[in-house]
CSV table of N, CA, C and O in Angstrom, one decimal:
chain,number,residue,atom,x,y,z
L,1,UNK,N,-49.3,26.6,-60.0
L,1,UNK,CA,-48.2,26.6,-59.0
L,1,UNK,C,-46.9,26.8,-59.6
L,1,UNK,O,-46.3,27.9,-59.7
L,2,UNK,N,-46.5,26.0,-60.0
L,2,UNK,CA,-45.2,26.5,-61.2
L,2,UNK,C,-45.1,27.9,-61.8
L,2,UNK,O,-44.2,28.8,-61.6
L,3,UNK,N,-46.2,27.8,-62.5
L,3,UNK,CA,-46.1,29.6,-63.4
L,3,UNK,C,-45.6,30.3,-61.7
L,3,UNK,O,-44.4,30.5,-61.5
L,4,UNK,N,-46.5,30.5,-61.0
L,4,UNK,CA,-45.7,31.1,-59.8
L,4,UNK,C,-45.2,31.1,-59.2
L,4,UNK,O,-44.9,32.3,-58.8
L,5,UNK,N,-44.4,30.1,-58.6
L,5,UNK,CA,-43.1,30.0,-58.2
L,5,UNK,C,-42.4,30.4,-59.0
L,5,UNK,O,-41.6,31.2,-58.6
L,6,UNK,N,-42.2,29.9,-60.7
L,6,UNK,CA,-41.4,30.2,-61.2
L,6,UNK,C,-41.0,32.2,-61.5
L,6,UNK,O,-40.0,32.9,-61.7
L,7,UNK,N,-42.5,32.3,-61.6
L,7,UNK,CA,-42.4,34.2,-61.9
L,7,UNK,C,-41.9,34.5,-60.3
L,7,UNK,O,-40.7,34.9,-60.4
L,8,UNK,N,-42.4,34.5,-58.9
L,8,UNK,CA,-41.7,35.4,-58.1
L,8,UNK,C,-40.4,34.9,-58.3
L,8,UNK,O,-39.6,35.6,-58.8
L,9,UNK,N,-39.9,33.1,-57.7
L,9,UNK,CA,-38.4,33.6,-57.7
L,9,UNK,C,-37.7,34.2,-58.8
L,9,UNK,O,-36.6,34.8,-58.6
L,10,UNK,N,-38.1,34.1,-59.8
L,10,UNK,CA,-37.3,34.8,-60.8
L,10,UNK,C,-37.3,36.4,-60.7
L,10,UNK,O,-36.3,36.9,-61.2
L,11,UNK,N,-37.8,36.7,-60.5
L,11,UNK,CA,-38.1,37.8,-60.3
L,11,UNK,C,-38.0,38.8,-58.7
L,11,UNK,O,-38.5,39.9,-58.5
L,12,UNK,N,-37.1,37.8,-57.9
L,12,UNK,CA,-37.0,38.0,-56.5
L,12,UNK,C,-36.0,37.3,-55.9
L,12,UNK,O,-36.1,36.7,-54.8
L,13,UNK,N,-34.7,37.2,-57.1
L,13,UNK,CA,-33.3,36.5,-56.3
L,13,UNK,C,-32.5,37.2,-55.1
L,13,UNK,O,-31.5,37.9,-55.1
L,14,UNK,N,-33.3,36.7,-53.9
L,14,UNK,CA,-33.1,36.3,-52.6
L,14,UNK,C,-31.3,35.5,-52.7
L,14,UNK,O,-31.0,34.5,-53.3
L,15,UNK,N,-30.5,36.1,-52.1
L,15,UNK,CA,-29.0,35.7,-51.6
L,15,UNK,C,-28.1,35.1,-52.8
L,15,UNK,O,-27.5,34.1,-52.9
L,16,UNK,N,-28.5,36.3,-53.6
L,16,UNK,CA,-27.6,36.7,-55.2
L,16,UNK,C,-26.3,38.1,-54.6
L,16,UNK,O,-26.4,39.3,-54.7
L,17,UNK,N,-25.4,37.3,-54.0
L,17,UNK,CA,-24.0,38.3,-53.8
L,17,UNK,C,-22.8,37.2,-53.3
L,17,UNK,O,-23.2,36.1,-53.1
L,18,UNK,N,-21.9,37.3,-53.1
L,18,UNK,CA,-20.7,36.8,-53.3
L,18,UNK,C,-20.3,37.0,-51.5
L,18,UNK,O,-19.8,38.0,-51.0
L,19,UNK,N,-20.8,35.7,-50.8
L,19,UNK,CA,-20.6,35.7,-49.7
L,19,UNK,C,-19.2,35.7,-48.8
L,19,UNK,O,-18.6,34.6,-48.7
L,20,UNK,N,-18.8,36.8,-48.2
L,20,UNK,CA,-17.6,37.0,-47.4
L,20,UNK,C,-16.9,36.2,-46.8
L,20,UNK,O,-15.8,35.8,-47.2
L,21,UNK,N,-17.4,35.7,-45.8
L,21,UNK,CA,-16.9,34.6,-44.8
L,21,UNK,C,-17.5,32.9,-45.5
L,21,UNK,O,-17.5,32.0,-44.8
L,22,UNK,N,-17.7,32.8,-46.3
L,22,UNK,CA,-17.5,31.7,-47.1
L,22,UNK,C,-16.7,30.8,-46.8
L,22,UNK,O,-15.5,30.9,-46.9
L,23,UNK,N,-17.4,29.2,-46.3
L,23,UNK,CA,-16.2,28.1,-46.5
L,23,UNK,C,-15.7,27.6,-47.6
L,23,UNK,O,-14.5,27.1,-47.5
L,24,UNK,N,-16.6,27.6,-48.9
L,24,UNK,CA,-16.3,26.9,-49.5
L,24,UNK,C,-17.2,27.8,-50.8
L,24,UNK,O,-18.1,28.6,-50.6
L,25,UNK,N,-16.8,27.4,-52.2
L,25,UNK,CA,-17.5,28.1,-53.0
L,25,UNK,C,-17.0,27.2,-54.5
L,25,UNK,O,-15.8,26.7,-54.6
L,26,UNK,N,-17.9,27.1,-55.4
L,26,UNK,CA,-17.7,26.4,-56.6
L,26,UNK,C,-17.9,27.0,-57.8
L,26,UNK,O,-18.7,27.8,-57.5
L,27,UNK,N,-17.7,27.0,-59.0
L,27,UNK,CA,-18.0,27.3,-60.2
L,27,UNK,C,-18.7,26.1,-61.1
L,27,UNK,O,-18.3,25.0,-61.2
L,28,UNK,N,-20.0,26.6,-61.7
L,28,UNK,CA,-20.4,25.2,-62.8
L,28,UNK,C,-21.1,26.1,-63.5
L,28,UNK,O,-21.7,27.0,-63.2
L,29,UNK,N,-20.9,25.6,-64.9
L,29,UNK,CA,-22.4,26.1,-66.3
L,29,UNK,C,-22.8,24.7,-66.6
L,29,UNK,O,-22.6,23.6,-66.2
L,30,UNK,N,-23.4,25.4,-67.4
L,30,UNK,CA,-24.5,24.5,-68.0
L,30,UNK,C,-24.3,25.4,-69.7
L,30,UNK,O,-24.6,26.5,-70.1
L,31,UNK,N,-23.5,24.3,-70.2
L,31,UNK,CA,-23.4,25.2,-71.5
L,31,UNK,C,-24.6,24.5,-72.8
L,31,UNK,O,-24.3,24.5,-74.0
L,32,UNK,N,-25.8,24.0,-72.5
L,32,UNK,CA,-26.6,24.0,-73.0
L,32,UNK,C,-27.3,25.2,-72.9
L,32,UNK,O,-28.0,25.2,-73.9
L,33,UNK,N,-27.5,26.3,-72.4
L,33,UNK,CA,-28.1,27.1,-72.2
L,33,UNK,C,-27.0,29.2,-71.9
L,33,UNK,O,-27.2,30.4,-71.7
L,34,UNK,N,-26.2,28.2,-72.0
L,34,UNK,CA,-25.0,29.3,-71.2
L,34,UNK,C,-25.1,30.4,-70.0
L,34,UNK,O,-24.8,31.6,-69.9
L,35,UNK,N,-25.7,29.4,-69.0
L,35,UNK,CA,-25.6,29.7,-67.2
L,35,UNK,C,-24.6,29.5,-67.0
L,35,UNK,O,-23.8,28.9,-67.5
L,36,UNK,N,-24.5,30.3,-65.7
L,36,UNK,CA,-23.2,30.2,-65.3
L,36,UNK,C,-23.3,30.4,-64.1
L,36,UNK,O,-24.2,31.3,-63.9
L,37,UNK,N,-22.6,29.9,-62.9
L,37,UNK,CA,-23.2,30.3,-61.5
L,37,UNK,C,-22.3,29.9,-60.6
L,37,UNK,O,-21.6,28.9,-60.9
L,38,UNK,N,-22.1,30.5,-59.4
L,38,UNK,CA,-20.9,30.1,-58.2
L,38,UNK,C,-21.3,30.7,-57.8
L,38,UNK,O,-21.6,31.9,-57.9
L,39,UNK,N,-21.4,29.2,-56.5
L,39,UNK,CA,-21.8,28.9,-55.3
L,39,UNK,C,-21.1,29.2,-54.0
L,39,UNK,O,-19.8,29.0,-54.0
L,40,UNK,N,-21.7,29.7,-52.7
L,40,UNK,CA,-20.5,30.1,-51.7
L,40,UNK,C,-21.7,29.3,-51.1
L,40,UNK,O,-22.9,29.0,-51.4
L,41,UNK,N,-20.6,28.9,-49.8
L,41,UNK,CA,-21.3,27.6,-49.0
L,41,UNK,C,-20.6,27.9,-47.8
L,41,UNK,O,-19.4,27.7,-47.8
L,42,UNK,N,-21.3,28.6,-46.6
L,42,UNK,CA,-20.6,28.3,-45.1
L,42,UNK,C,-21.5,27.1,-44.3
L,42,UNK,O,-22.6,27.1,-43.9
L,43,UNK,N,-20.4,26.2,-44.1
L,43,UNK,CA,-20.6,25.5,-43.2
L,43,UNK,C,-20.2,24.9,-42.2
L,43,UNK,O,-19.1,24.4,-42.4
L,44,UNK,N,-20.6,24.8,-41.3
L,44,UNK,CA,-19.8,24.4,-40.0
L,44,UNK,C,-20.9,22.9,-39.4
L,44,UNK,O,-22.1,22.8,-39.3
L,45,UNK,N,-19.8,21.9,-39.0
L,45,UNK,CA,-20.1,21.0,-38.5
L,45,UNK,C,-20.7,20.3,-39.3
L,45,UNK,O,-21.7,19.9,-38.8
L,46,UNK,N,-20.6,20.0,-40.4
L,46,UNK,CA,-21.1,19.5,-41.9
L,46,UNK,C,-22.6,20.0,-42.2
L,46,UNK,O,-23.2,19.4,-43.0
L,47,UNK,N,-23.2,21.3,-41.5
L,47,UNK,CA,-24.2,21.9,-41.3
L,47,UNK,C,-24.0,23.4,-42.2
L,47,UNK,O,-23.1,24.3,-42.2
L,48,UNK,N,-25.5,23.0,-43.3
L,48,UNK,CA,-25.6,24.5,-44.5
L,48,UNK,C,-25.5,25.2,-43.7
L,48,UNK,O,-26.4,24.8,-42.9
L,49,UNK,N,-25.0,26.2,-43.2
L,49,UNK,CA,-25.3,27.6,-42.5
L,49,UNK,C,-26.0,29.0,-43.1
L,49,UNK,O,-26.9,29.7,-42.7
L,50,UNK,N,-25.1,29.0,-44.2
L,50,UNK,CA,-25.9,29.9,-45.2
L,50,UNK,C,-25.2,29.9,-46.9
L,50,UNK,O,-24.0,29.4,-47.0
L,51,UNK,N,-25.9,30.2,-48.2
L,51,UNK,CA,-25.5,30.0,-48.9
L,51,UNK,C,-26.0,30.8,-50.1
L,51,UNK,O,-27.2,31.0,-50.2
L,52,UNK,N,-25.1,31.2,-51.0
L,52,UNK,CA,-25.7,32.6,-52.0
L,52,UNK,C,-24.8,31.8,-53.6
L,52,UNK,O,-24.4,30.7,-53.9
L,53,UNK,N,-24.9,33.1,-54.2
L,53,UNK,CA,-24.5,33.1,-55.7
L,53,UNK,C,-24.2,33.9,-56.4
L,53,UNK,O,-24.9,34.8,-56.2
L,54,UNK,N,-23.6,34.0,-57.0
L,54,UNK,CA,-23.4,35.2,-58.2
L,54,UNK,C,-23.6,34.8,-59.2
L,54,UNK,O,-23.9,33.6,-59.2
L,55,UNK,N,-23.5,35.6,-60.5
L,55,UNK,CA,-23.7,35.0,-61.8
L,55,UNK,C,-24.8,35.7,-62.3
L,55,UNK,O,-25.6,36.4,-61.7
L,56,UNK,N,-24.6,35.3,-64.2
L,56,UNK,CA,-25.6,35.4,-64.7
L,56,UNK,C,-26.5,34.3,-65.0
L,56,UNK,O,-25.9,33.5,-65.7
L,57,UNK,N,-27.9,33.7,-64.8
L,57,UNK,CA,-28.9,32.8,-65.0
L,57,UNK,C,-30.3,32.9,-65.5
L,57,UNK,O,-31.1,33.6,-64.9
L,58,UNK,N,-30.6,32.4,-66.4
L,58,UNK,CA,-31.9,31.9,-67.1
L,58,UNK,C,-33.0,32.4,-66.3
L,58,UNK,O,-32.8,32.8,-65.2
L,59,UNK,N,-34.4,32.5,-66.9
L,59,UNK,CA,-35.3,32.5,-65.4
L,59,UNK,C,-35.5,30.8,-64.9
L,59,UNK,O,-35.6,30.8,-63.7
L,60,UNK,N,-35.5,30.1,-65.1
L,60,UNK,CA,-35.6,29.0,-64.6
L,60,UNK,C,-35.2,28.7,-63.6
L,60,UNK,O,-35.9,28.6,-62.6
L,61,UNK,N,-33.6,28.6,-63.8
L,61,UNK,CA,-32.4,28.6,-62.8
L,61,UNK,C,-32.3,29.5,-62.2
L,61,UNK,O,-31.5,29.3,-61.3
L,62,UNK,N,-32.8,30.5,-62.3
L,62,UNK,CA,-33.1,31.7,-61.2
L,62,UNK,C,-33.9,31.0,-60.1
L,62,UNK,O,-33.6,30.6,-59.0
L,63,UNK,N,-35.2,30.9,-60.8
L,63,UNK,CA,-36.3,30.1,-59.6
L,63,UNK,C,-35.8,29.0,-58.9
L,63,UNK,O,-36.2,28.9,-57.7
L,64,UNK,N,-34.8,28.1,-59.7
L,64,UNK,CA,-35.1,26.7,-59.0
L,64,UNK,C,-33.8,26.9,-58.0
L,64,UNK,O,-34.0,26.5,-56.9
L,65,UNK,N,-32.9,27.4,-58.2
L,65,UNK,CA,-31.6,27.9,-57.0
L,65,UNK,C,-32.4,28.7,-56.3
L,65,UNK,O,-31.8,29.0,-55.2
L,66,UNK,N,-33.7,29.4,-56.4
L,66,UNK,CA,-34.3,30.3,-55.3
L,66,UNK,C,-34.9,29.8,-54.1
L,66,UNK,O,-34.6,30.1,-53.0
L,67,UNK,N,-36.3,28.5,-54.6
L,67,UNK,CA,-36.3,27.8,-54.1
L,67,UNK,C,-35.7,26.4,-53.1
L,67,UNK,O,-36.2,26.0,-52.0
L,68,UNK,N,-34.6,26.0,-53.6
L,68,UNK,CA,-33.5,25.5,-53.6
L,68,UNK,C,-32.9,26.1,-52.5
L,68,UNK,O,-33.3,25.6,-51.4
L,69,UNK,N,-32.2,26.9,-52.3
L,69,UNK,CA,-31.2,27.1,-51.0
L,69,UNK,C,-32.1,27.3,-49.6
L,69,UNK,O,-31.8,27.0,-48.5
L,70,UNK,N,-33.6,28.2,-50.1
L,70,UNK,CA,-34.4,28.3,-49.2
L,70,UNK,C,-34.2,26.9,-48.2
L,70,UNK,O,-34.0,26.8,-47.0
L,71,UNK,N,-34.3,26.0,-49.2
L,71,UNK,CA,-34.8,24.3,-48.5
L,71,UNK,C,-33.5,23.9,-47.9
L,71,UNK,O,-33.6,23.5,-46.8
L,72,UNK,N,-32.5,24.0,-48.4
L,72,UNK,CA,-31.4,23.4,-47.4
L,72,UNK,C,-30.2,24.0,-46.7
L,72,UNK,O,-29.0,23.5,-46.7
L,73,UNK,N,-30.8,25.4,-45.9
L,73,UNK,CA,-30.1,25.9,-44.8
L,73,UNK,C,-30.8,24.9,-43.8
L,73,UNK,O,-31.9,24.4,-43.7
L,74,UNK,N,-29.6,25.0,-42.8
L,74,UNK,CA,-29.4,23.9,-41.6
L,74,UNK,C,-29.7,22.7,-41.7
L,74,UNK,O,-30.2,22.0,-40.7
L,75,UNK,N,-29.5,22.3,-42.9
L,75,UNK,CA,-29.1,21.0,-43.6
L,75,UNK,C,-28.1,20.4,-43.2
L,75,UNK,O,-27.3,21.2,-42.7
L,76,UNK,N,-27.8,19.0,-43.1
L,76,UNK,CA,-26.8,18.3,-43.4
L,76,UNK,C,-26.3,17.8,-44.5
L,76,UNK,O,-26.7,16.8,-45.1
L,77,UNK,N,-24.8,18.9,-45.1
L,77,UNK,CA,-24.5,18.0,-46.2
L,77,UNK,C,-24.8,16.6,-46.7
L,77,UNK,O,-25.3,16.3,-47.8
L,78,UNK,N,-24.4,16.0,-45.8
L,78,UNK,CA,-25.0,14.6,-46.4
L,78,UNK,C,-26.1,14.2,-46.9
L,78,UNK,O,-26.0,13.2,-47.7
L,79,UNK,N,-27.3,14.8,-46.6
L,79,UNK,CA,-28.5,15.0,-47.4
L,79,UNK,C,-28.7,15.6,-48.2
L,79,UNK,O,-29.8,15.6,-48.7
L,80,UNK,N,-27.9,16.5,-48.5
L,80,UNK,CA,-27.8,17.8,-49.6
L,80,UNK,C,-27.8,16.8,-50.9
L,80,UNK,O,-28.5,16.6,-51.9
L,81,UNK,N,-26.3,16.0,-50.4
L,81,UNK,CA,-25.4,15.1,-51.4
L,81,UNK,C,-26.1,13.6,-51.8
L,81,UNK,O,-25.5,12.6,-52.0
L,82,UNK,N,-27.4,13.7,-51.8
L,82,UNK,CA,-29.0,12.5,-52.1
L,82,UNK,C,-29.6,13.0,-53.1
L,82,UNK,O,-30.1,12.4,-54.0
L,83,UNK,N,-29.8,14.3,-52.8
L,83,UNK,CA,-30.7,15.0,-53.7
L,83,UNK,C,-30.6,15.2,-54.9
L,83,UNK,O,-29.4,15.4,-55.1
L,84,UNK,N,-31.7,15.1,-56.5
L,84,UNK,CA,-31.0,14.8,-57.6
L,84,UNK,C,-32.4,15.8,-58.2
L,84,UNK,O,-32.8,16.7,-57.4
L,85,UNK,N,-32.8,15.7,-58.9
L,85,UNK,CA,-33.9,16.1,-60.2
L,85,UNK,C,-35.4,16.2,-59.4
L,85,UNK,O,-36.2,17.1,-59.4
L,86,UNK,N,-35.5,14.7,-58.8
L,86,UNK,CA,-36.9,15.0,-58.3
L,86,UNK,C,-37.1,15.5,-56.9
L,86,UNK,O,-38.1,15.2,-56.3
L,87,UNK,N,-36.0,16.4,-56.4
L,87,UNK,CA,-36.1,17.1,-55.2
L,87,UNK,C,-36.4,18.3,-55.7
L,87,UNK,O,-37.0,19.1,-54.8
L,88,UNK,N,-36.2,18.8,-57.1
L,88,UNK,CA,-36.5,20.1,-57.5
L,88,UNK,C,-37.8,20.1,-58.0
L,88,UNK,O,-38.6,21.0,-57.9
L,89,UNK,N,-38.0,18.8,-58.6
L,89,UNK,CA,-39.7,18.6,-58.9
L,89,UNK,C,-40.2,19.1,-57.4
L,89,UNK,O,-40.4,20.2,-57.1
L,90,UNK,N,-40.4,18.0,-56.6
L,90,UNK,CA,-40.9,18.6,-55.0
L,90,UNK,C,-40.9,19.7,-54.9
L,90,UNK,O,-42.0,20.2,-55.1
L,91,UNK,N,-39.8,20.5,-54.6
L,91,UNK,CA,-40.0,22.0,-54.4
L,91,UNK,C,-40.8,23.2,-55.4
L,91,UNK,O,-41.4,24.2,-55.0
L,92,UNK,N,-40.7,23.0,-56.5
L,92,UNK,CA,-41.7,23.8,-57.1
L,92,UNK,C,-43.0,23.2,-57.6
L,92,UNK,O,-43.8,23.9,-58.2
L,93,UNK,N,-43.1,22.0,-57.3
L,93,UNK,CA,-44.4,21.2,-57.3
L,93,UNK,C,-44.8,21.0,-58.9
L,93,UNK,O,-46.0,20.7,-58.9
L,94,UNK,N,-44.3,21.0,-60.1
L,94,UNK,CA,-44.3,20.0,-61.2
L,94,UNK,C,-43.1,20.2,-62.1
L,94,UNK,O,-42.4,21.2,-62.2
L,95,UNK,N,-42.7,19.1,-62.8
L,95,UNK,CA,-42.0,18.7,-63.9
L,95,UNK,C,-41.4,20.0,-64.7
L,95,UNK,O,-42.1,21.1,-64.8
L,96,UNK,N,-40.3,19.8,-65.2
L,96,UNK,CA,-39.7,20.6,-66.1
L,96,UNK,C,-39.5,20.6,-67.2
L,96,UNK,O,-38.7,19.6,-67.2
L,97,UNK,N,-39.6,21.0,-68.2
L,97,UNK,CA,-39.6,20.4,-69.9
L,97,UNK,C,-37.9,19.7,-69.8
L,97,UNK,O,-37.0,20.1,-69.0
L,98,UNK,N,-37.9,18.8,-70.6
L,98,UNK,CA,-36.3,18.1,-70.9
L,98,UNK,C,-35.3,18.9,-71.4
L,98,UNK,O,-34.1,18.8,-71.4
L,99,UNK,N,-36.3,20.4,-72.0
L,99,UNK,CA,-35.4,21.3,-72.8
L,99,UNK,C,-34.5,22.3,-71.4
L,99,UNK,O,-33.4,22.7,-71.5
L,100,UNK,N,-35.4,22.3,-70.4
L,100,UNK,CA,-34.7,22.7,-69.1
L,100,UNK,C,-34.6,22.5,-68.1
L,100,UNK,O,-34.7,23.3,-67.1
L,101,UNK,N,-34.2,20.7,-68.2
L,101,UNK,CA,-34.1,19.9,-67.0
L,101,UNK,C,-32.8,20.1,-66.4
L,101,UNK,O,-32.7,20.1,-65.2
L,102,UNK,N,-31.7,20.5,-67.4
L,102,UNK,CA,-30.2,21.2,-67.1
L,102,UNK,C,-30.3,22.1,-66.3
L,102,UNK,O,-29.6,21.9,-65.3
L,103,UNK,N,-30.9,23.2,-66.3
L,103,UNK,CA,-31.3,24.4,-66.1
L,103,UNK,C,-31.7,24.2,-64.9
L,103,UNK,O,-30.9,24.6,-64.0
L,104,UNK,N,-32.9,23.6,-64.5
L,104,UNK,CA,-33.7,23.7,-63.1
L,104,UNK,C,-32.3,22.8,-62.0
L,104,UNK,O,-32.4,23.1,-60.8
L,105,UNK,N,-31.3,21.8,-62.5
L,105,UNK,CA,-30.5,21.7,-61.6
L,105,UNK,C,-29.2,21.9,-61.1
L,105,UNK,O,-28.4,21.3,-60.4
L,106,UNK,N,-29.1,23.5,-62.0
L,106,UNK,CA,-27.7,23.8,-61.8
L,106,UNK,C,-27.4,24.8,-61.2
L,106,UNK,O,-26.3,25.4,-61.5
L,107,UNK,N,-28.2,25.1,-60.2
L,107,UNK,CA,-27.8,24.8,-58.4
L,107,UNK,C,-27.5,24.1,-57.4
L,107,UNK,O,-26.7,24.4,-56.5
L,108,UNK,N,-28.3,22.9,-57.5
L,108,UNK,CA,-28.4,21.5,-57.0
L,108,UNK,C,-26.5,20.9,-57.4
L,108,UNK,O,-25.6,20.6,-56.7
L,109,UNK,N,-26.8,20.9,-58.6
L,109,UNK,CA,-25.6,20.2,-59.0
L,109,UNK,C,-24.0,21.1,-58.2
L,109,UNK,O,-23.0,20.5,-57.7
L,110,UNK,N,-24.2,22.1,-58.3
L,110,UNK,CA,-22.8,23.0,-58.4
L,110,UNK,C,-22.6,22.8,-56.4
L,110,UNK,O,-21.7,22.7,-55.7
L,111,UNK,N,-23.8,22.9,-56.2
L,111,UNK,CA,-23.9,22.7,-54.4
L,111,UNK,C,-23.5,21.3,-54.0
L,111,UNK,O,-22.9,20.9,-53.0
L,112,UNK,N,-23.9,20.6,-55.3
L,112,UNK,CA,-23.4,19.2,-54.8
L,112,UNK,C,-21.7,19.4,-54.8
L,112,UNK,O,-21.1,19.0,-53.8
L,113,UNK,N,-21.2,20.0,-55.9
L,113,UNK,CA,-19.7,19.8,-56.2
L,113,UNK,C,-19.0,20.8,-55.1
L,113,UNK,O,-17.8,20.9,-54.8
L,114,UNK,N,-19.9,21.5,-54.8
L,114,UNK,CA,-19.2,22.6,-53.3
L,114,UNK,C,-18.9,21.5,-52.2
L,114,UNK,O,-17.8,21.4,-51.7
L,115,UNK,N,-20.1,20.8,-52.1
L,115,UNK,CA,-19.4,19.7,-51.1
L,115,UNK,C,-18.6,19.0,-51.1
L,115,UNK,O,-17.8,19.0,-50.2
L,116,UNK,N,-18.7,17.9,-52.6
L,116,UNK,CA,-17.4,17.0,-52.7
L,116,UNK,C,-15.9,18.1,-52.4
L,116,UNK,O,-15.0,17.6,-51.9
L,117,UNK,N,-15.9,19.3,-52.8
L,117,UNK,CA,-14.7,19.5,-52.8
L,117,UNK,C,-14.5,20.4,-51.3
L,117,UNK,O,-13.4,20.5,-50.9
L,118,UNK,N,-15.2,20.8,-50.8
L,118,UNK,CA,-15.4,20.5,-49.0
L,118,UNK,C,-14.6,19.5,-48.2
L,118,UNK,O,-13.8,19.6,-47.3
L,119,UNK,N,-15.1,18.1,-49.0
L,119,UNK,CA,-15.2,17.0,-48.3
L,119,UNK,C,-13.1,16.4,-48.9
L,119,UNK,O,-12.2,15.7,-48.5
L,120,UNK,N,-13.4,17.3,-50.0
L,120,UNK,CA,-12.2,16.7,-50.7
L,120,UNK,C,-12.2,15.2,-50.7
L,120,UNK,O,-11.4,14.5,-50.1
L,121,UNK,N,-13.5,14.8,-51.4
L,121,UNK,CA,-13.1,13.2,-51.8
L,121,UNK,C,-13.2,13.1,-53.0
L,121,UNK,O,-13.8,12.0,-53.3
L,122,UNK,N,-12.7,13.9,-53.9
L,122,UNK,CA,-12.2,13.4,-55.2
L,122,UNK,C,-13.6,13.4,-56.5
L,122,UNK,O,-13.5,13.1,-57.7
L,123,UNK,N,-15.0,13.8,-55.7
L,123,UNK,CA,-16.2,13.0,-56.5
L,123,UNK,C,-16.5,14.7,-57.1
L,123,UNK,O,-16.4,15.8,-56.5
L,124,UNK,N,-16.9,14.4,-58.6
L,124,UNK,CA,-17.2,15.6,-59.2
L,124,UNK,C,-18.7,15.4,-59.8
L,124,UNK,O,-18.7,14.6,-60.8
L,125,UNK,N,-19.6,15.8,-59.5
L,125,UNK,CA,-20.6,15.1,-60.4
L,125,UNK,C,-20.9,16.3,-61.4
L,125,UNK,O,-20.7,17.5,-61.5
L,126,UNK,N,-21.5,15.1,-62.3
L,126,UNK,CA,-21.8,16.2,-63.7
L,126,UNK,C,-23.7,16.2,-63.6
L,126,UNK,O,-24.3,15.9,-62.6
L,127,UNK,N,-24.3,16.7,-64.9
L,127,UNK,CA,-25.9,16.8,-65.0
L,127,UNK,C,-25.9,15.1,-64.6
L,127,UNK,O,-26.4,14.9,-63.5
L,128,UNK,N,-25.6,14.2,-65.3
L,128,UNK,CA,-26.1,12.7,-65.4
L,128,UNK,C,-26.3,12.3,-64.0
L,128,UNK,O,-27.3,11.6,-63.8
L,129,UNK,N,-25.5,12.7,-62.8
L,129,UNK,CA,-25.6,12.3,-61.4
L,129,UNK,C,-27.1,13.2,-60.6
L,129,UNK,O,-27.5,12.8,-59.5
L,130,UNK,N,-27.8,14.7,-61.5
L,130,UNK,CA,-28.1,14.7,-60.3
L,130,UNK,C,-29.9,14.5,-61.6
L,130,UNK,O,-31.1,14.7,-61.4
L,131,UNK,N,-29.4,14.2,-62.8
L,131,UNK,CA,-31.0,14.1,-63.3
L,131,UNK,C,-30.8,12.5,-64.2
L,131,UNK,O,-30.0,12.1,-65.0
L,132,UNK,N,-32.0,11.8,-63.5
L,132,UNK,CA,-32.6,10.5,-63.9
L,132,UNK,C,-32.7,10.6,-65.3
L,132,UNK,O,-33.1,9.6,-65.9
């Protein structure tokens, strides 16, 4: 399951462009690996509407932001902003080596900080907030 998930999305980055009507959009790396990625976030009514990326990324981080936004259009931020490490386990259904536990959440994470600064309440989370 993994090997597969990880080979199509990687290999099939689904809503990789620099979204127009955009409410909100963030920058984050991950300089263990040197990813780099920003996030565009429309949302209305604290609801994902739609949400893409640019950048250059790993195959990992290809997959797991692939998987990943799949799951939280028509989302409520506020549940977006719960989700940490083992929400990406769930979605591609096993574990990720420690060597690229960074990696598989730095979509999660950067979506997280799209919101705080949405929300503008001051909260910035780093890797430590969204992996155990």
């Amino acid at each position: 399951m993994y090997n597969e998930t990880i080979t199509y999305y990687s290999k099939n980055p689904f809503n990789k462009f620099e979204m127009e009507d955009h409410t909100i959009s963030y920058f984050e790396d991950n300089e263990t690996c040197w990813d780099a990625l920003i996030v565009f976030l429309k949302i209305k009514d604290n609801i994902i509407e739609n949400w893409s990326f640019t950048w250059d990324t790993a195959i990992i981080t290809t997959a797991c932001w692939g998987v990943f936004w799949e799951s939280i259009i028509w989302m409520s931020i506020d549940e977006v902003l719960k989700f940490d490490y083992k929400y990406i386990v769930e979605l591609i259904g096993e574990e990720v080596s420690n060597r690229r536990k960074k990696a598989s959440v730095l979509a999660l994470l950067t979506t997280r900080n799209a919101i705080h600064k949405y929300l503008d309440d001051w909260i910035v989370d780093d890797f430590d907030n969204v992996i155990e």
